[in-house]
PDB file of C-alpha atoms and ligand atoms in Angstrom:
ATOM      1  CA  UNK A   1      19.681 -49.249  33.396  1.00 50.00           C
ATOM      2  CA  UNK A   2      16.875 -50.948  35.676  1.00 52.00           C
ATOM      3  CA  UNK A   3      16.939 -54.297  36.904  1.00 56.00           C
ATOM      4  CA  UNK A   4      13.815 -57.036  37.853  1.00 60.00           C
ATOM      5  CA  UNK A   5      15.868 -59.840  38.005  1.00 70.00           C
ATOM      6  CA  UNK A   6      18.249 -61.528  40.718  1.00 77.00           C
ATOM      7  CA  UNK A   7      21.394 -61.478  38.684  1.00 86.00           C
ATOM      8  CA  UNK A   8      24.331 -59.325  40.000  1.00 89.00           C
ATOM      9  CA  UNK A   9      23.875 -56.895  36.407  1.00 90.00           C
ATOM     10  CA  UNK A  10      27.576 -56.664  35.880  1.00 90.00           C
ATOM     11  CA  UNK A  11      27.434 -60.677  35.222  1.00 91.00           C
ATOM     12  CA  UNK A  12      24.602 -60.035  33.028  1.00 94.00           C
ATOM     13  CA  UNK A  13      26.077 -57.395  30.894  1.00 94.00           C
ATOM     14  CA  UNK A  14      28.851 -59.687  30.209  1.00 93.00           C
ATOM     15  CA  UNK A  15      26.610 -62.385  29.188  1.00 93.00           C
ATOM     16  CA  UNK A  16      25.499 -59.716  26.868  1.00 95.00           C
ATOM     17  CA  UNK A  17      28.902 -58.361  25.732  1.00 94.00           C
ATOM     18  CA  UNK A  18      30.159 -62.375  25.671  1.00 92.00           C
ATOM     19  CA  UNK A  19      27.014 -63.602  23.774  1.00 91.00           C
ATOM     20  CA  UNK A  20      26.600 -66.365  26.189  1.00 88.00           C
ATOM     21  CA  UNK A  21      23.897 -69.272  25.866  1.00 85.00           C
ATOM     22  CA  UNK A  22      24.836 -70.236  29.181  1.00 85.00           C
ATOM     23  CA  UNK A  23      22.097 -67.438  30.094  1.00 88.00           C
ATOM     24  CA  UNK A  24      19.588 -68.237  27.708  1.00 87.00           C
ATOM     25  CA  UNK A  25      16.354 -68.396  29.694  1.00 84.00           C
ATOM     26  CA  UNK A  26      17.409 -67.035  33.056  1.00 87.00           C
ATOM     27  CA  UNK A  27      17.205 -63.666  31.810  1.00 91.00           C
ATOM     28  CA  UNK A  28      16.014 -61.127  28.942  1.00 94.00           C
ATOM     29  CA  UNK A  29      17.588 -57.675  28.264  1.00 95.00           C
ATOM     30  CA  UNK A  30      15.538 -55.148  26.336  1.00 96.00           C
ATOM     31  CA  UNK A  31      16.728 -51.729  24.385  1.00 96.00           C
ATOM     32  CA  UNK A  32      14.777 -48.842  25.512  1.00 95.00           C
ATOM     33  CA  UNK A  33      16.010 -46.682  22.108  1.00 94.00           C
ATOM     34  CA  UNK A  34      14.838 -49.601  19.734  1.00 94.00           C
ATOM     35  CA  UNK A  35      11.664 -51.103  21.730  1.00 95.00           C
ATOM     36  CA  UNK A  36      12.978 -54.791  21.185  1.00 96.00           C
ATOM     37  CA  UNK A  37      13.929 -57.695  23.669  1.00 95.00           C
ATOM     38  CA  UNK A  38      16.237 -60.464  23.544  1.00 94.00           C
ATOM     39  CA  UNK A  39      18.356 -63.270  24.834  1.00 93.00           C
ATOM     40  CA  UNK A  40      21.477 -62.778  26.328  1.00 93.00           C
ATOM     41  CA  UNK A  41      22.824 -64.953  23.300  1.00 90.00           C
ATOM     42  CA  UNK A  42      21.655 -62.988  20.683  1.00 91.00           C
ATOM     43  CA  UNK A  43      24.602 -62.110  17.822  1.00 87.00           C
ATOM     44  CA  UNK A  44      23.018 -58.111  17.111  1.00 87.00           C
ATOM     45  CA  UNK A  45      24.774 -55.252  17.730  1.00 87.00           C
ATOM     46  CA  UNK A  46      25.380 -54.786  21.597  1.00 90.00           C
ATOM     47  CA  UNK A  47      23.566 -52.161  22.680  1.00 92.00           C
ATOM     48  CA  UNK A  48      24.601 -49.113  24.928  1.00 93.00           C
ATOM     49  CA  UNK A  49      24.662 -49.965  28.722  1.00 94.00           C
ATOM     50  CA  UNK A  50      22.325 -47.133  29.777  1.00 94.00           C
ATOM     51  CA  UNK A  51      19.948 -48.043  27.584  1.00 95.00           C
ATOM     52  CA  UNK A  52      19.432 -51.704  28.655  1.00 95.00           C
ATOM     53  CA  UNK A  53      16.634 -53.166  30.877  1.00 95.00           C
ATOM     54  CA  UNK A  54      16.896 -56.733  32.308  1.00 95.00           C
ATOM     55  CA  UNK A  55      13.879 -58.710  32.866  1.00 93.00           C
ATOM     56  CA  UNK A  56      13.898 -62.569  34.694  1.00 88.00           C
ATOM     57  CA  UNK A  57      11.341 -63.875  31.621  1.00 87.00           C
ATOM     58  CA  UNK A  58      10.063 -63.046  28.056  1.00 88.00           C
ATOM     59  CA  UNK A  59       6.376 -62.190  29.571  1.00 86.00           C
ATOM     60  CA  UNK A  60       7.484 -58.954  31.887  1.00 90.00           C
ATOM     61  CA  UNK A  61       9.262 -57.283  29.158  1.00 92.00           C
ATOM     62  CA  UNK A  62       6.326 -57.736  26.852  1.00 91.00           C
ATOM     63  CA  UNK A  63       4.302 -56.296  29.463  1.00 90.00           C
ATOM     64  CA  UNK A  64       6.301 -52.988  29.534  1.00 93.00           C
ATOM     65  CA  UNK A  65       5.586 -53.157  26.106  1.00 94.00           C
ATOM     66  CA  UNK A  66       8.881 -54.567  24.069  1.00 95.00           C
ATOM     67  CA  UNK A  67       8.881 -56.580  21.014  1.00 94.00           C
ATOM     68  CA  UNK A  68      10.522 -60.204  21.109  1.00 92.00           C
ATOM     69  CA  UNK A  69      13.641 -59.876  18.659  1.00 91.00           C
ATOM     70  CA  UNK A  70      13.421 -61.396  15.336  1.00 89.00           C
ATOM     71  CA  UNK A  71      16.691 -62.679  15.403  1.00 88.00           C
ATOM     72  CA  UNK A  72      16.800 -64.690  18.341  1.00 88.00           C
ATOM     73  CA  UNK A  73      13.260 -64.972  18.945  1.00 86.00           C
ATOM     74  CA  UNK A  74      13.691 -64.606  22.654  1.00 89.00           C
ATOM     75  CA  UNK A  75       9.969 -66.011  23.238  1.00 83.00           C
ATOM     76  CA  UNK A  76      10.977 -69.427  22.418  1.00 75.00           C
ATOM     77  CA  UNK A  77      13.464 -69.605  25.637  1.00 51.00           C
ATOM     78  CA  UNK A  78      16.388 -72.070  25.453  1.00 51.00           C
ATOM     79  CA  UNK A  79      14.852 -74.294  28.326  1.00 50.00           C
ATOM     80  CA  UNK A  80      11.484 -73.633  28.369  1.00 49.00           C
ATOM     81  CA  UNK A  81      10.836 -74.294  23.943  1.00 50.00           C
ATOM     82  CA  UNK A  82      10.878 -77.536  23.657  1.00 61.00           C
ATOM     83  CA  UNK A  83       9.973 -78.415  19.890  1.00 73.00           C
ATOM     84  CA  UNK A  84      10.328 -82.228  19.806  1.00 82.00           C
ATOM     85  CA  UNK A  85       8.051 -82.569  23.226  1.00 80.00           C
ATOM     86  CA  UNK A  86       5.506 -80.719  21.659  1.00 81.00           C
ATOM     87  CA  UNK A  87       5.032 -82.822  18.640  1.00 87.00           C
ATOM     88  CA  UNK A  88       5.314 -85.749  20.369  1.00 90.00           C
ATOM     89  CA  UNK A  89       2.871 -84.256  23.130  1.00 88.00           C
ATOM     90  CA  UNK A  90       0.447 -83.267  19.743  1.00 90.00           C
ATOM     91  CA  UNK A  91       0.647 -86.744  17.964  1.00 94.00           C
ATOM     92  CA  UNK A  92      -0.338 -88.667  20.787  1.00 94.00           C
ATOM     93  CA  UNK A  93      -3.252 -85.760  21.913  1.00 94.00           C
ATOM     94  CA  UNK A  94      -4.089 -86.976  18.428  1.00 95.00           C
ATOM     95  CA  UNK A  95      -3.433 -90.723  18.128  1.00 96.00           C
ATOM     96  CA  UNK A  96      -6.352 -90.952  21.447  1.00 95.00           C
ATOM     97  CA  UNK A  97      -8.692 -88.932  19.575  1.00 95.00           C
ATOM     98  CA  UNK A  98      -8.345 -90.448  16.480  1.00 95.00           C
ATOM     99  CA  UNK A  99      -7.193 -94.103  17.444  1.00 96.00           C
ATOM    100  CA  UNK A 100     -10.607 -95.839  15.736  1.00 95.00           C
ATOM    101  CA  UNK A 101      -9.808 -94.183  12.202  1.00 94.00           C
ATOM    102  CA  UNK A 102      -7.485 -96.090   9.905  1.00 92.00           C
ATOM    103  CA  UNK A 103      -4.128 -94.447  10.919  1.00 94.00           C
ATOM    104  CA  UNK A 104      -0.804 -94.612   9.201  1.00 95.00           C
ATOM    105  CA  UNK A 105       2.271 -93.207   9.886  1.00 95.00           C
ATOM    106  CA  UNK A 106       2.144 -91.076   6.586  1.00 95.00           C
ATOM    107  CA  UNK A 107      -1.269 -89.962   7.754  1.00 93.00           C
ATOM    108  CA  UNK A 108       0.272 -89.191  11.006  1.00 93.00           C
ATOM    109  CA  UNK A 109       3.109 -87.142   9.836  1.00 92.00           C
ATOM    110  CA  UNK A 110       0.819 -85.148   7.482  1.00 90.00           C
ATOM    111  CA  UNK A 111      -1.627 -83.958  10.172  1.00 89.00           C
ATOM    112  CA  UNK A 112       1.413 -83.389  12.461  1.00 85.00           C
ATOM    113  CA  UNK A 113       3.016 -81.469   9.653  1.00 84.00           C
ATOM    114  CA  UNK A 114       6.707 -83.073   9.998  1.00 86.00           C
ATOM    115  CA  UNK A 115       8.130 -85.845   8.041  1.00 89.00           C
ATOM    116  CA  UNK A 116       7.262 -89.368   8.634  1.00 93.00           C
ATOM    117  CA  UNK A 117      11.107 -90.416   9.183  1.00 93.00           C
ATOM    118  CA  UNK A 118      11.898 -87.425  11.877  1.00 91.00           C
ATOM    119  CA  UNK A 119       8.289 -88.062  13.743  1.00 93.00           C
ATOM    120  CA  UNK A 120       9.223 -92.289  14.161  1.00 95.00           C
ATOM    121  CA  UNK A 121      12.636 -90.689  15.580  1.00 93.00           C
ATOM    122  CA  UNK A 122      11.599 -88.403  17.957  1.00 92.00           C
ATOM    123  CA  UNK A 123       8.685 -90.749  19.357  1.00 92.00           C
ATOM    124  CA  UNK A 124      11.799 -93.264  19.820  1.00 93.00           C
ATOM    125  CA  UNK A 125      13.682 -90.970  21.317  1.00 90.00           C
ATOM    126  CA  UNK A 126      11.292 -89.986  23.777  1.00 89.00           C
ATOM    127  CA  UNK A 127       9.225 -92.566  24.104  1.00 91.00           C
ATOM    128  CA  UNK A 128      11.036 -95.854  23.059  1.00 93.00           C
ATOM    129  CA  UNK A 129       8.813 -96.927  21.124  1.00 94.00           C
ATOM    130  CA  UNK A 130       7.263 -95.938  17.112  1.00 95.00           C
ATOM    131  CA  UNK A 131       4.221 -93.859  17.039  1.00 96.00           C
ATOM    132  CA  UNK A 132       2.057 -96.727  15.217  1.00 96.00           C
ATOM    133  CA  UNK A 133       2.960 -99.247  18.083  1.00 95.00           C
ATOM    134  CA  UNK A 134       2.153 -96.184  20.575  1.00 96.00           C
ATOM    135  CA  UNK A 135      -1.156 -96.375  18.668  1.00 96.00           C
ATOM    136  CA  UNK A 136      -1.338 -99.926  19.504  1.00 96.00           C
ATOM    137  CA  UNK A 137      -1.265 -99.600  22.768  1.00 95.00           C
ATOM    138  CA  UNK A 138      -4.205 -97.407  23.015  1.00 96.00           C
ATOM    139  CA  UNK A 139      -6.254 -99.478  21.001  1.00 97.00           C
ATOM    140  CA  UNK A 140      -5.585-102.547  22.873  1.00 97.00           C
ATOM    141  CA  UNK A 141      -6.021-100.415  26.345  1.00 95.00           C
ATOM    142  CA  UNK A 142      -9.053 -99.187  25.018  1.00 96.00           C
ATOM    143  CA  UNK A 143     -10.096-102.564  24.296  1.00 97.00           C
ATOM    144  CA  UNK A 144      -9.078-103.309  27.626  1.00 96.00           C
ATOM    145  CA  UNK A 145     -11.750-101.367  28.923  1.00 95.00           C
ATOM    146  CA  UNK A 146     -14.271-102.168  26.697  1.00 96.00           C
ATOM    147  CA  UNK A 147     -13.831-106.163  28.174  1.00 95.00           C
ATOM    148  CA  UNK A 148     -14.436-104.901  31.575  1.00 93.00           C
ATOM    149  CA  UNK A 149     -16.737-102.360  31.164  1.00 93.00           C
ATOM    150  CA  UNK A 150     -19.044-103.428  28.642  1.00 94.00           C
ATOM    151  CA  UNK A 151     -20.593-107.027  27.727  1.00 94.00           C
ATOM    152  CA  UNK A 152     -19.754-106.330  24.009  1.00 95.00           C
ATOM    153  CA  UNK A 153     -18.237-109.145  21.849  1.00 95.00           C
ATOM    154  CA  UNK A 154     -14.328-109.167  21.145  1.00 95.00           C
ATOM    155  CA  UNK A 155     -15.198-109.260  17.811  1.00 96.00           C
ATOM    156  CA  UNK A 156     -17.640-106.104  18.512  1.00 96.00           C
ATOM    157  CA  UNK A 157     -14.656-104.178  20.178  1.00 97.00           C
ATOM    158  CA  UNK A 158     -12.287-105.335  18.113  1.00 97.00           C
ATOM    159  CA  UNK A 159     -13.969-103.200  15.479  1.00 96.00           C
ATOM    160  CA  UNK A 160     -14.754-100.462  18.174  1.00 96.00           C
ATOM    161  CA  UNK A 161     -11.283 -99.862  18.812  1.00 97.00           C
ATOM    162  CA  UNK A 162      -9.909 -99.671  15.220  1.00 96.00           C
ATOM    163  CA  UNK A 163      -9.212-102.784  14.493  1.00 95.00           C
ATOM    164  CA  UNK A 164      -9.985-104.381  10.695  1.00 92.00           C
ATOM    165  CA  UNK A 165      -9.721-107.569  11.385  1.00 92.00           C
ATOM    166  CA  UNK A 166      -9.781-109.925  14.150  1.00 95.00           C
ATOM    167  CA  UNK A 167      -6.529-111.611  13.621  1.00 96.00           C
ATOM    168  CA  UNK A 168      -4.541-108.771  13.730  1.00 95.00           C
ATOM    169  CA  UNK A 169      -6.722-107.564  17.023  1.00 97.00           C
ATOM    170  CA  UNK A 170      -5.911-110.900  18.895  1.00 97.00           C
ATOM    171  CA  UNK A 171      -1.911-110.335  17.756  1.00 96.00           C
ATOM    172  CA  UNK A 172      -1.589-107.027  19.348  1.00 96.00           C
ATOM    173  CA  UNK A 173      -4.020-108.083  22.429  1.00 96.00           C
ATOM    174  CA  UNK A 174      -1.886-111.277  22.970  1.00 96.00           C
ATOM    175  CA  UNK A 175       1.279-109.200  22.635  1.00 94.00           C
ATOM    176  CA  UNK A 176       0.602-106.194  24.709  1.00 94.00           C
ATOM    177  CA  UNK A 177      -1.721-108.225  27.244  1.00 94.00           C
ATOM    178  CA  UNK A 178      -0.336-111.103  27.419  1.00 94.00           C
ATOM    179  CA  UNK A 179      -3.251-113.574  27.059  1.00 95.00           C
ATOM    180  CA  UNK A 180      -6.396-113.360  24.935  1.00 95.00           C
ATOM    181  CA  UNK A 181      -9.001-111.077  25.211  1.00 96.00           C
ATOM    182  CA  UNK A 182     -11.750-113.204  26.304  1.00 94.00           C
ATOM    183  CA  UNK A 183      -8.737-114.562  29.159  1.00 94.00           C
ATOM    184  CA  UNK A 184      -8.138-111.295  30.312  1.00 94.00           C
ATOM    185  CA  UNK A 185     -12.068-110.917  30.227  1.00 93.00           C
ATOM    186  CA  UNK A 186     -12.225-114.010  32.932  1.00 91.00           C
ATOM    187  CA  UNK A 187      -8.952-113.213  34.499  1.00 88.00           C
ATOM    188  CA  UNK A 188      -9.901-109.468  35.415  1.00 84.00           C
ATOM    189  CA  UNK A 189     -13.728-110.584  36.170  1.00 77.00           C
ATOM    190  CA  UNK A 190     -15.660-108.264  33.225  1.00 65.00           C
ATOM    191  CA  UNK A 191     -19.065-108.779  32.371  1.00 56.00           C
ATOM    192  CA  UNK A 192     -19.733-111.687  30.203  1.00 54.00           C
TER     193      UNK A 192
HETATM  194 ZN1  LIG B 201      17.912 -60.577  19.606  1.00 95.16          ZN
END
């Protein structure tokens, strides 16, 4: 048995023996006799004692060339996998790319590859608020910038942003801004 972690190994072998998620992420044991890493939590056969090395992360024991375990996929660490973050993290990496394309949250979910229902929950969940009105946001901070930066119309960025109409561009500018978008042209001194 070798050791490259900080853990006393007698606590980690009973994390093994014990299953114990509590360890999930602060350390990996790998099997010399079967090549293959895992997490402390994984539900296989416990494996002999002399045979184990410990490693503090998923990386090293790659590096001495072990195979992540199918079972518990110890690659995907407890605390540092973080599913939900990531699709939230990829739908708005794609709402700022995309934000001038007609966008819906069926759209959305299909190029994010989850359902519609579970992406509007997680966005709440993380974010407080539904990934359409995220979109909104953008638009109108876009627009934002567009007021200040440019001497194009409103009606000229309304369209530049994504908008399809003016009305609903002057709703979401009033709502989000709180005054008009040739106001907030006069109020932050843009060009005219
Ligand atoms: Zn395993």
């Amino acid at each position: 048995m070798k050791s490259n972690t900080e853990l006393p190994s007698s606590l980690m072998w009973k994390a093994i023996v014990t299953c114990d998620k509590r360890y999930d992420g602060k350390f990996f044991y790998a099997v010399r006799t079967t090549g293959i890493f895992c997490r402390p939590s994984c539900k296989s056969k416990t494996p002999n004692y002399e045979n184990i090395r410990f490693f503090d992360n998923a990386l090293k024991a790659k590096q001495q060339g072990f195979r992540p375990c199918k079972r518990c996929q110890p690659e995907q660490s407890a605390d540092i996998y973080e599913p939900k973050q990531e699709i939230v993290e990829e739908t708005i990496a794609f709402l700022e790319q995309s934000y001038k394309e007609k966008i819906s949250l069926n759209i959305l979910a299909f190029h994010i590859a989850v359902s519609p229902y579970y992406l509007s929950r997680i966005f709440k969940e993380k974010l407080g608020v539904s990934p359409l009105q995220y979109l909104e946001r953008i638009r109108i901070q876009k627009a934002q910038n567009l007021l200040l930066d440019t001497s194009h119309t409103c009606t000229e960025i309304c369209f530049q942003v994504g908008y399809k109409n003016i009305s609903s561009f002057y709703k979401h500018f009033k709502k989000i801004s709180h005054c008009s978008p040739s106001q907030f042209r006069d109020k932050c001194g843009g060009k005219m």
